[in-house]
MMTF fields as JSON, N, C-alpha, C and O atoms, coordinates in Angstrom:
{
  "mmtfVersion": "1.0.0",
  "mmtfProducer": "UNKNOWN",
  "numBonds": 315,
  "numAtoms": 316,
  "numGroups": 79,
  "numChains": 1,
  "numModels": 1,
  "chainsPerModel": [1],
  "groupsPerChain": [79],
  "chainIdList": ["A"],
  "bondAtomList": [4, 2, 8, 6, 12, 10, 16, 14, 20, 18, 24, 22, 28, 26, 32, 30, 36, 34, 40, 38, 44, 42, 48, 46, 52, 50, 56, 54, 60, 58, 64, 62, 68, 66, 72, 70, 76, 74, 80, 78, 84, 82, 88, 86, 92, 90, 96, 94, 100, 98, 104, 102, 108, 106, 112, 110, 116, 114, 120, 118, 124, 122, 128, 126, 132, 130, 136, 134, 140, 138, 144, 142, 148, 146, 152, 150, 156, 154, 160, 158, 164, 162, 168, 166, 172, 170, 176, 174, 180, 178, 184, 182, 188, 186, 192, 190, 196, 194, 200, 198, 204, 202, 208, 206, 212, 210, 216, 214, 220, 218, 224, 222, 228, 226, 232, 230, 236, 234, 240, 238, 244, 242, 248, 246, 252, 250, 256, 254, 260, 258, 264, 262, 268, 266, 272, 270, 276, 274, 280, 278, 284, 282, 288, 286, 292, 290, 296, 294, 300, 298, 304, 302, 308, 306, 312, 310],
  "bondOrderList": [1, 1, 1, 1, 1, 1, 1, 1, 1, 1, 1, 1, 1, 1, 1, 1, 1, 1, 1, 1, 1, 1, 1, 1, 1, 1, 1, 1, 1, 1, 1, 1, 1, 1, 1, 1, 1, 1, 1, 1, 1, 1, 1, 1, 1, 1, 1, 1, 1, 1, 1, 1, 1, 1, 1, 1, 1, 1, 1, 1, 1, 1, 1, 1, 1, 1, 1, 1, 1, 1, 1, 1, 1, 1, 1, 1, 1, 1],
  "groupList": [{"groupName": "UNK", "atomNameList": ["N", "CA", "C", "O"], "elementList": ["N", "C", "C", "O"], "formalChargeList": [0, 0, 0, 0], "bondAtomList": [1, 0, 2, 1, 3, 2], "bondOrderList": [1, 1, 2], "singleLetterCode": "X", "chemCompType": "L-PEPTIDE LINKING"}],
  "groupTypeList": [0, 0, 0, 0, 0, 0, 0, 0, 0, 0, 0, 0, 0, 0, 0, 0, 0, 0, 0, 0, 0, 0, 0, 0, 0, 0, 0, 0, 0, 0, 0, 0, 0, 0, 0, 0, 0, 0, 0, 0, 0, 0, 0, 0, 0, 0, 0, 0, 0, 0, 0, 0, 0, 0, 0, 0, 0, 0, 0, 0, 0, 0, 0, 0, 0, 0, 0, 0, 0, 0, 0, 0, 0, 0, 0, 0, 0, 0, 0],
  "groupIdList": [1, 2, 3, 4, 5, 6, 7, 8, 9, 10, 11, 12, 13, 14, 15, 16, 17, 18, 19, 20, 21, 22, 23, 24, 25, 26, 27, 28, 29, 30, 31, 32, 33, 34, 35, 36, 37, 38, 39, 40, 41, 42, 43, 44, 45, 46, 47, 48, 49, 50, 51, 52, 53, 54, 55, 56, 57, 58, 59, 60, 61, 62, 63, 64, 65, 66, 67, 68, 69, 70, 71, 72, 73, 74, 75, 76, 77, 78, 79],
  "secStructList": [7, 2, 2, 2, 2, 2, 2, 2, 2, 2, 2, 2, 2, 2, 2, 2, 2, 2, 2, 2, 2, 2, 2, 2, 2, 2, 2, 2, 2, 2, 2, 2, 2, 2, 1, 6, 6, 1, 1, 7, 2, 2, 2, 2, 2, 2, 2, 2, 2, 2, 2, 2, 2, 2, 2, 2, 2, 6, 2, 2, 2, 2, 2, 2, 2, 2, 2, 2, 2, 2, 2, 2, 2, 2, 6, 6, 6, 7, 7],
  "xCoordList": [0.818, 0.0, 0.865, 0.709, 1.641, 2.775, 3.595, 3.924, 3.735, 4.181, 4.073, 4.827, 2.289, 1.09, 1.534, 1.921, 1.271, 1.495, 3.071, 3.309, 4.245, 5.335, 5.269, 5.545, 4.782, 4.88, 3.99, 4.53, 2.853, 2.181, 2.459, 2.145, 2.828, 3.204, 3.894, 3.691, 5.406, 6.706, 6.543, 6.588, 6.421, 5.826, 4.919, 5.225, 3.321, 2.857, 3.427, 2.887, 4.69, 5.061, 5.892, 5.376, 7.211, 7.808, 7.249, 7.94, 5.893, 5.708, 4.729, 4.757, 4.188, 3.542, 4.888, 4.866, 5.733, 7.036, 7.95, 8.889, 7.471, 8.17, 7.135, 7.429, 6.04, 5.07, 5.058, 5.065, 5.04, 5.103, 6.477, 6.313, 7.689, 8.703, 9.11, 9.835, 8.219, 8.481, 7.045, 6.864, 6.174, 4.883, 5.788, 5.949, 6.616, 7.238, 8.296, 8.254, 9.557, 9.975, 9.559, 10.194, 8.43, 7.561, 6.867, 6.708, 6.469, 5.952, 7.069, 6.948, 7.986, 9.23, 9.829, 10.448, 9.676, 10.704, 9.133, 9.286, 8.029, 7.111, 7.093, 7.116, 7.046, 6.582, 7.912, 7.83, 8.998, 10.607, 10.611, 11.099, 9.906, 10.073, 8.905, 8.768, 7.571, 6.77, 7.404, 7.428, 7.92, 8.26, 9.632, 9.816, 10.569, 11.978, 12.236, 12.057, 12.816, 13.27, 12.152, 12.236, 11.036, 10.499, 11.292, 11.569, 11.722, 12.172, 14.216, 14.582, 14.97, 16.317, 16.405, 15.65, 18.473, 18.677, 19.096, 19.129, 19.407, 19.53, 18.429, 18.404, 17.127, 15.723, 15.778, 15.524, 16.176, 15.52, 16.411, 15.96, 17.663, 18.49, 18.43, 18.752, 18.149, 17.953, 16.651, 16.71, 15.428, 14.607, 14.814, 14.419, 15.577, 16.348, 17.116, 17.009, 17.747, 18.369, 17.454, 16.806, 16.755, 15.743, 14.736, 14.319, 14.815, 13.723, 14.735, 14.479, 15.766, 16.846, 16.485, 15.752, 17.35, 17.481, 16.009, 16.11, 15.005, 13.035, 13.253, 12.799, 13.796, 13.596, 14.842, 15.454, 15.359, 16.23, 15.929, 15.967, 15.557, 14.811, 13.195, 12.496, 12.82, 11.17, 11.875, 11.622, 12.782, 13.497, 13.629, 13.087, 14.069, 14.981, 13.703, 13.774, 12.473, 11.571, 10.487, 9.856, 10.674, 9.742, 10.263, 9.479, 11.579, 12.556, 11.952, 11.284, 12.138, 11.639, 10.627, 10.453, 9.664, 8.435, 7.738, 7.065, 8.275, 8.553, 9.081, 8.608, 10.196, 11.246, 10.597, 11.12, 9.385, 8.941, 7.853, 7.802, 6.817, 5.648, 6.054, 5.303, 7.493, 8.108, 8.222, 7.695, 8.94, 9.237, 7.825, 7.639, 6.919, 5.793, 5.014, 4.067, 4.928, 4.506, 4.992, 4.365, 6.926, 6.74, 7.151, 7.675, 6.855, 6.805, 5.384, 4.887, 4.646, 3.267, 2.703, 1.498, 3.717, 3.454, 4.538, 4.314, 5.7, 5.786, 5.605, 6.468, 4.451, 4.21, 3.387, 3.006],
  "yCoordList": [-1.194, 0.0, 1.263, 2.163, 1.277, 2.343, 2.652, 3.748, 1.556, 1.736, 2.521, 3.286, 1.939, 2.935, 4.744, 5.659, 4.614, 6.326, 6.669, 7.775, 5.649, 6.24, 6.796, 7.947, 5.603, 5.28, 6.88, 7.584, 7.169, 8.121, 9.887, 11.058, 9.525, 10.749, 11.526, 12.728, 10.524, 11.361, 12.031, 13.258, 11.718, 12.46, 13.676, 14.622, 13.422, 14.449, 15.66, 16.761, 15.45, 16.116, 17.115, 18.182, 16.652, 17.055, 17.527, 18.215, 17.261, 18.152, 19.769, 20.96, 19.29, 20.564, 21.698, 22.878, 21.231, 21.873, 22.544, 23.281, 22.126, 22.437, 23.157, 24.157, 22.98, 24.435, 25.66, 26.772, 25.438, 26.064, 27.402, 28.597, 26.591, 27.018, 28.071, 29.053, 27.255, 28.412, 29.438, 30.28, 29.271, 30.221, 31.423, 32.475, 30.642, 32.135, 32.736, 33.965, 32.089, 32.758, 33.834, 34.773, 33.467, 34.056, 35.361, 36.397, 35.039, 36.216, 37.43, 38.596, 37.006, 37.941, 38.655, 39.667, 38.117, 38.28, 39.288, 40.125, 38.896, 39.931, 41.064, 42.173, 40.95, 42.159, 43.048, 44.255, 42.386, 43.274, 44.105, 45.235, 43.423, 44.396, 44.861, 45.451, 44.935, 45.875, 47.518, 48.673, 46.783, 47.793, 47.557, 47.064, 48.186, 47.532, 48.32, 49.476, 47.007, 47.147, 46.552, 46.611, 45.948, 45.205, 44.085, 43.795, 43.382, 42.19, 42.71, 43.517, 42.289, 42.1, 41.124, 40.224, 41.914, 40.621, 39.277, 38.156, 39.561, 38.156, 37.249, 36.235, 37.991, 37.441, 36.452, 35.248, 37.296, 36.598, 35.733, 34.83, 35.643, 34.854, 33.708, 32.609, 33.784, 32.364, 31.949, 30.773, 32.454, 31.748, 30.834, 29.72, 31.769, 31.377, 29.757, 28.872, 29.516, 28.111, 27.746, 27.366, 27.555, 26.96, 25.758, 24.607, 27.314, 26.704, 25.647, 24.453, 26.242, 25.201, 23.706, 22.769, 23.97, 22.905, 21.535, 20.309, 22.245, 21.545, 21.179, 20.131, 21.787, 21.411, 20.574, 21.184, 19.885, 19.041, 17.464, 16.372, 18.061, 16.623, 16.401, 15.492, 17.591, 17.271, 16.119, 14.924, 16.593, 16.196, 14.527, 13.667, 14.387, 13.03, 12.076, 10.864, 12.716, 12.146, 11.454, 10.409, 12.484, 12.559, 11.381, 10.776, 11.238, 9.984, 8.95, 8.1, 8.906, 7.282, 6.786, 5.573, 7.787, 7.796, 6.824, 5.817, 7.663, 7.403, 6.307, 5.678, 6.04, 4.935, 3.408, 2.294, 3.8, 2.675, 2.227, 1.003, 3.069, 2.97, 2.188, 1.357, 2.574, 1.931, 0.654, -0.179, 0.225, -1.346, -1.737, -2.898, -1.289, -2.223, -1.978, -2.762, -1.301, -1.647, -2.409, -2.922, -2.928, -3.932, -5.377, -6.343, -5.408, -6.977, -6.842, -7.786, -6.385, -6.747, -6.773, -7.02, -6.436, -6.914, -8.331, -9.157, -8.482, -10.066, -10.71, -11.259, -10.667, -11.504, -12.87, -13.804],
  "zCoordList": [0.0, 0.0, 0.0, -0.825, 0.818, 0.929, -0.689, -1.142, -1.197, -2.361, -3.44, -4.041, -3.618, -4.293, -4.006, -4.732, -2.775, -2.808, -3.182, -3.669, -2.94, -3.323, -4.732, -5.071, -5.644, -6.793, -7.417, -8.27, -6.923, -7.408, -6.26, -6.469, -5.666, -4.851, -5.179, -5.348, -5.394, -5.992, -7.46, -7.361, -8.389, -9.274, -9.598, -10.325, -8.693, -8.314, -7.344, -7.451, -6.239, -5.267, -6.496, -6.829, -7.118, -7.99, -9.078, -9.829, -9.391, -10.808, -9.702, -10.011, -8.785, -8.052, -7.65, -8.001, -7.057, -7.221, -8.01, -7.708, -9.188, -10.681, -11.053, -11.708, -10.853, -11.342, -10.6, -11.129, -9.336, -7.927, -8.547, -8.792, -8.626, -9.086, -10.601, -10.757, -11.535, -12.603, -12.54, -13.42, -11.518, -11.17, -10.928, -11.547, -9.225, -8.661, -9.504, -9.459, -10.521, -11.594, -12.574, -13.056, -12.716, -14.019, -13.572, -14.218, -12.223, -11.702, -11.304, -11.678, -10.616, -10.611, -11.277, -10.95, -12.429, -13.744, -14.703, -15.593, -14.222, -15.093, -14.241, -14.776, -12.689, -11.925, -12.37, -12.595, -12.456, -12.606, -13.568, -13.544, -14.717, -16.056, -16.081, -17.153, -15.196, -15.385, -14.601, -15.027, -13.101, -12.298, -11.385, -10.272, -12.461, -12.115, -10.825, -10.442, -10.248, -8.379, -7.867, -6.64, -8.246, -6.976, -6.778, -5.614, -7.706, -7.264, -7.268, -8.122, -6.538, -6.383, -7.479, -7.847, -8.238, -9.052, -8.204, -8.712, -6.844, -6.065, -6.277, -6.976, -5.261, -5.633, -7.199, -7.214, -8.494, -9.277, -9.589, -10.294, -9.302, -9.622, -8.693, -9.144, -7.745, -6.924, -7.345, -7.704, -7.457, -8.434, -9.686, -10.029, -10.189, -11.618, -11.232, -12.081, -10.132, -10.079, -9.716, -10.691, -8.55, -8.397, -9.558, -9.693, -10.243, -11.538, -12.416, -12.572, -12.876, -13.332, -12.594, -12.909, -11.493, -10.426, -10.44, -10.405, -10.493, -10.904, -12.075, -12.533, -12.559, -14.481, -14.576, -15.454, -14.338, -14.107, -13.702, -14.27, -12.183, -11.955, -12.126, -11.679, -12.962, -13.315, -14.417, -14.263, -15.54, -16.623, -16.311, -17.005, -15.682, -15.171, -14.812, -15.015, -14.242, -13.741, -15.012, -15.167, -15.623, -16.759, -17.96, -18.692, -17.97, -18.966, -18.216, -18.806, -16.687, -16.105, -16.383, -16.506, -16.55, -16.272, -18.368, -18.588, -19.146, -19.973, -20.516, -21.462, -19.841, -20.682, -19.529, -19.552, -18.633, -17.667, -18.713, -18.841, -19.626, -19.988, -21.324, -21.835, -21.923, -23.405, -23.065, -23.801, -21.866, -21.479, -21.136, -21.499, -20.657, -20.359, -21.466, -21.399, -22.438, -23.992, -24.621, -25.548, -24.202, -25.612, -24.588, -25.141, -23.047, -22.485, -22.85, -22.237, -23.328, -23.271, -24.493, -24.55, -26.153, -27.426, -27.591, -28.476, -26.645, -26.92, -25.861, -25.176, -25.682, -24.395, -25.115, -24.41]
}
């Protein structure tokens, strides 16, 4: 049972995170160039890895996720 939620948790935890993440980017980076100086270039630059950093292992998550659904498509055309 525990599994179940690993199996479906981690994915959902990491993609809410990775949206979460380029939300607060996007918003920073629009409020900046509407009205430069609200946001610090620190501010946006640690956003900026952040979002990197999500898009990385959204990346990595998203191949498993992928390259899991290719192997159980073809044990299950020569089966």
């Amino acid at each position: 049972m525990i599994y179940l939620y690993l199996f479906f948790g981690i994915p959902i935890a990491v993609t809410a995170v990775f949206i979460v993440s380029l939300f607060l980017f996007l918003y920073a980076w629009i409020k900046n160039n509407n009205a430069p100086g609200s946001f610090s270039k620190q501010q946006i630059r640690s956003r900026s890895i952040f979002l990197i950093v999500m898009s990385v292992i959204f990346g990595i998550l998203f191949l498993v996720v992928v390259g899991f659904i290719i192997m159980l498509m073809f044990s299950i055309a020569y089966m």
